[in-house]
Coordinates of C-alpha atoms in Angstrom, one line a residue:
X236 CA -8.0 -3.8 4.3
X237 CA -10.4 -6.8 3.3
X238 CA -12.7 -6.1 5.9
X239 CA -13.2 -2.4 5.2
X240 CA -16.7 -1.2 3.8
X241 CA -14.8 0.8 1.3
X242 CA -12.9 -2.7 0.1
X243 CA -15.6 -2.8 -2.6
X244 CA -15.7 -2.0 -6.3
X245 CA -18.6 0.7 -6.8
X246 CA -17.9 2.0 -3.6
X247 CA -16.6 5.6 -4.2
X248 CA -13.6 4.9 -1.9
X249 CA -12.4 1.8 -3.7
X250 CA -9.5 1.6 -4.7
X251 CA -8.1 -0.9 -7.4
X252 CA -4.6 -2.9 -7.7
X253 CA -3.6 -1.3 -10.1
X254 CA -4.0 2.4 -8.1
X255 CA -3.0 1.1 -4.8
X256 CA 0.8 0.2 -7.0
X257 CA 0.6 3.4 -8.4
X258 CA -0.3 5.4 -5.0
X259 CA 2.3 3.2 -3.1
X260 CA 5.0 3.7 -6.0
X261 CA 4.7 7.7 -6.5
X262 CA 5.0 7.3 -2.5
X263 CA 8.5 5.8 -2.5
X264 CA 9.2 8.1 -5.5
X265 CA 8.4 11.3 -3.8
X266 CA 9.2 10.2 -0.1
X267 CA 11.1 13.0 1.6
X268 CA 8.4 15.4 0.0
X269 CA 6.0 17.3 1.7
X270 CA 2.8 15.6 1.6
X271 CA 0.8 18.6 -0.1
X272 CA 3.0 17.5 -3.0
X273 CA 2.6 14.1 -2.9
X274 CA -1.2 14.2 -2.7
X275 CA -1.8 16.5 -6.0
X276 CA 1.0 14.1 -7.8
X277 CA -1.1 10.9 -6.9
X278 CA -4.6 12.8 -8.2
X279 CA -2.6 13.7 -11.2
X280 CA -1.5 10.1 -11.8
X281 CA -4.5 8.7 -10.9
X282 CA -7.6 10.8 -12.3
X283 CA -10.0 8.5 -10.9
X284 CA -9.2 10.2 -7.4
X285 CA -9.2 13.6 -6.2
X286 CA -6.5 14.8 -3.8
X287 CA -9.0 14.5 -0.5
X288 CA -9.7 10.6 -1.6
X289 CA -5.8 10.2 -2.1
X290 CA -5.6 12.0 1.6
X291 CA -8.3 9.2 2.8
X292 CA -6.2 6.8 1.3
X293 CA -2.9 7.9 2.7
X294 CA -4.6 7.6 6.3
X295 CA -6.0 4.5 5.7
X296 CA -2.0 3.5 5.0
X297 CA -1.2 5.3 8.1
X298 CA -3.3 4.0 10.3
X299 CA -2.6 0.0 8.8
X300 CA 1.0 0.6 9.7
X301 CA 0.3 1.7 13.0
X302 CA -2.2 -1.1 13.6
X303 CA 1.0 -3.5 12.1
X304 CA 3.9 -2.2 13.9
X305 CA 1.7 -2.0 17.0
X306 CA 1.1 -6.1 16.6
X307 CA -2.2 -5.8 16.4
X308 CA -2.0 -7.4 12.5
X309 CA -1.1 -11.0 12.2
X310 CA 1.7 -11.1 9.9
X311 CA 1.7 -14.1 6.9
X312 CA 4.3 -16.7 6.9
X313 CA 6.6 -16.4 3.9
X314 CA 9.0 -19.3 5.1
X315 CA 9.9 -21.9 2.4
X316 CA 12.4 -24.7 3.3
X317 CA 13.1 -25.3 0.0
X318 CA 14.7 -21.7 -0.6
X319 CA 15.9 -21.2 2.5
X320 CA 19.8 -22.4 3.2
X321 CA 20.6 -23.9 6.6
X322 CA 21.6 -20.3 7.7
X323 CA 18.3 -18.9 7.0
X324 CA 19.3 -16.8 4.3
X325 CA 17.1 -16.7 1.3
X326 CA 18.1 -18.4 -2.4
X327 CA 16.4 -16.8 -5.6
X328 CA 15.7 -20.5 -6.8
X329 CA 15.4 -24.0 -5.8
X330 CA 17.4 -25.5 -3.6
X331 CA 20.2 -27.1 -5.2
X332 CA 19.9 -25.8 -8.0
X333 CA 23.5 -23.8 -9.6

């Protein structure tokens, strides 16, 4: 979302970190719940934003896993050798280590 004109502080359609963890937790939270209901509870949460810029925002998320599962978003290489094992499992610390 970089690239975005609305990727801006002072933009009326910027978002923060700290909102887009909120939006994206109360969206786990409620998931299974009709979206009316999640849109007033992230405008509660977050009283920066009122439910039609949550509904922006929840597009926006839409439309970037569209545009991901769809290819068209280069995905970043998480691969570390040193916490991966030999079966390509991932460790929680260095290699070697007990």
């Amino acid at each position: 979302m970089e690239g975005r004109p609305d990727s801006k502080p002072g933009n009326p359609h910027w978002w923060s970190a700290q909102e887009d963890k909120l939006f994206e937790k109360i969206l786990s939270d409620k998931f299974g719940a009709g979206l009316p209901d999640i849109l007033e509870e992230v405008s509660k949460q977050i009283t920066t934003k009122d439910i039609e810029a949550v509904r922006r925002r929840y597009e926006q998320l839409e439309e970037d896993i569209k545009n991901i599962e769809a290819g068209r978003v280069p995905l970043p290489n998480y691969t570390d050798s040193a916490n991966t094992t030999t079966s390509g499992s991932r460790k929680g610390g260095k290699a070697g280590a007990a």
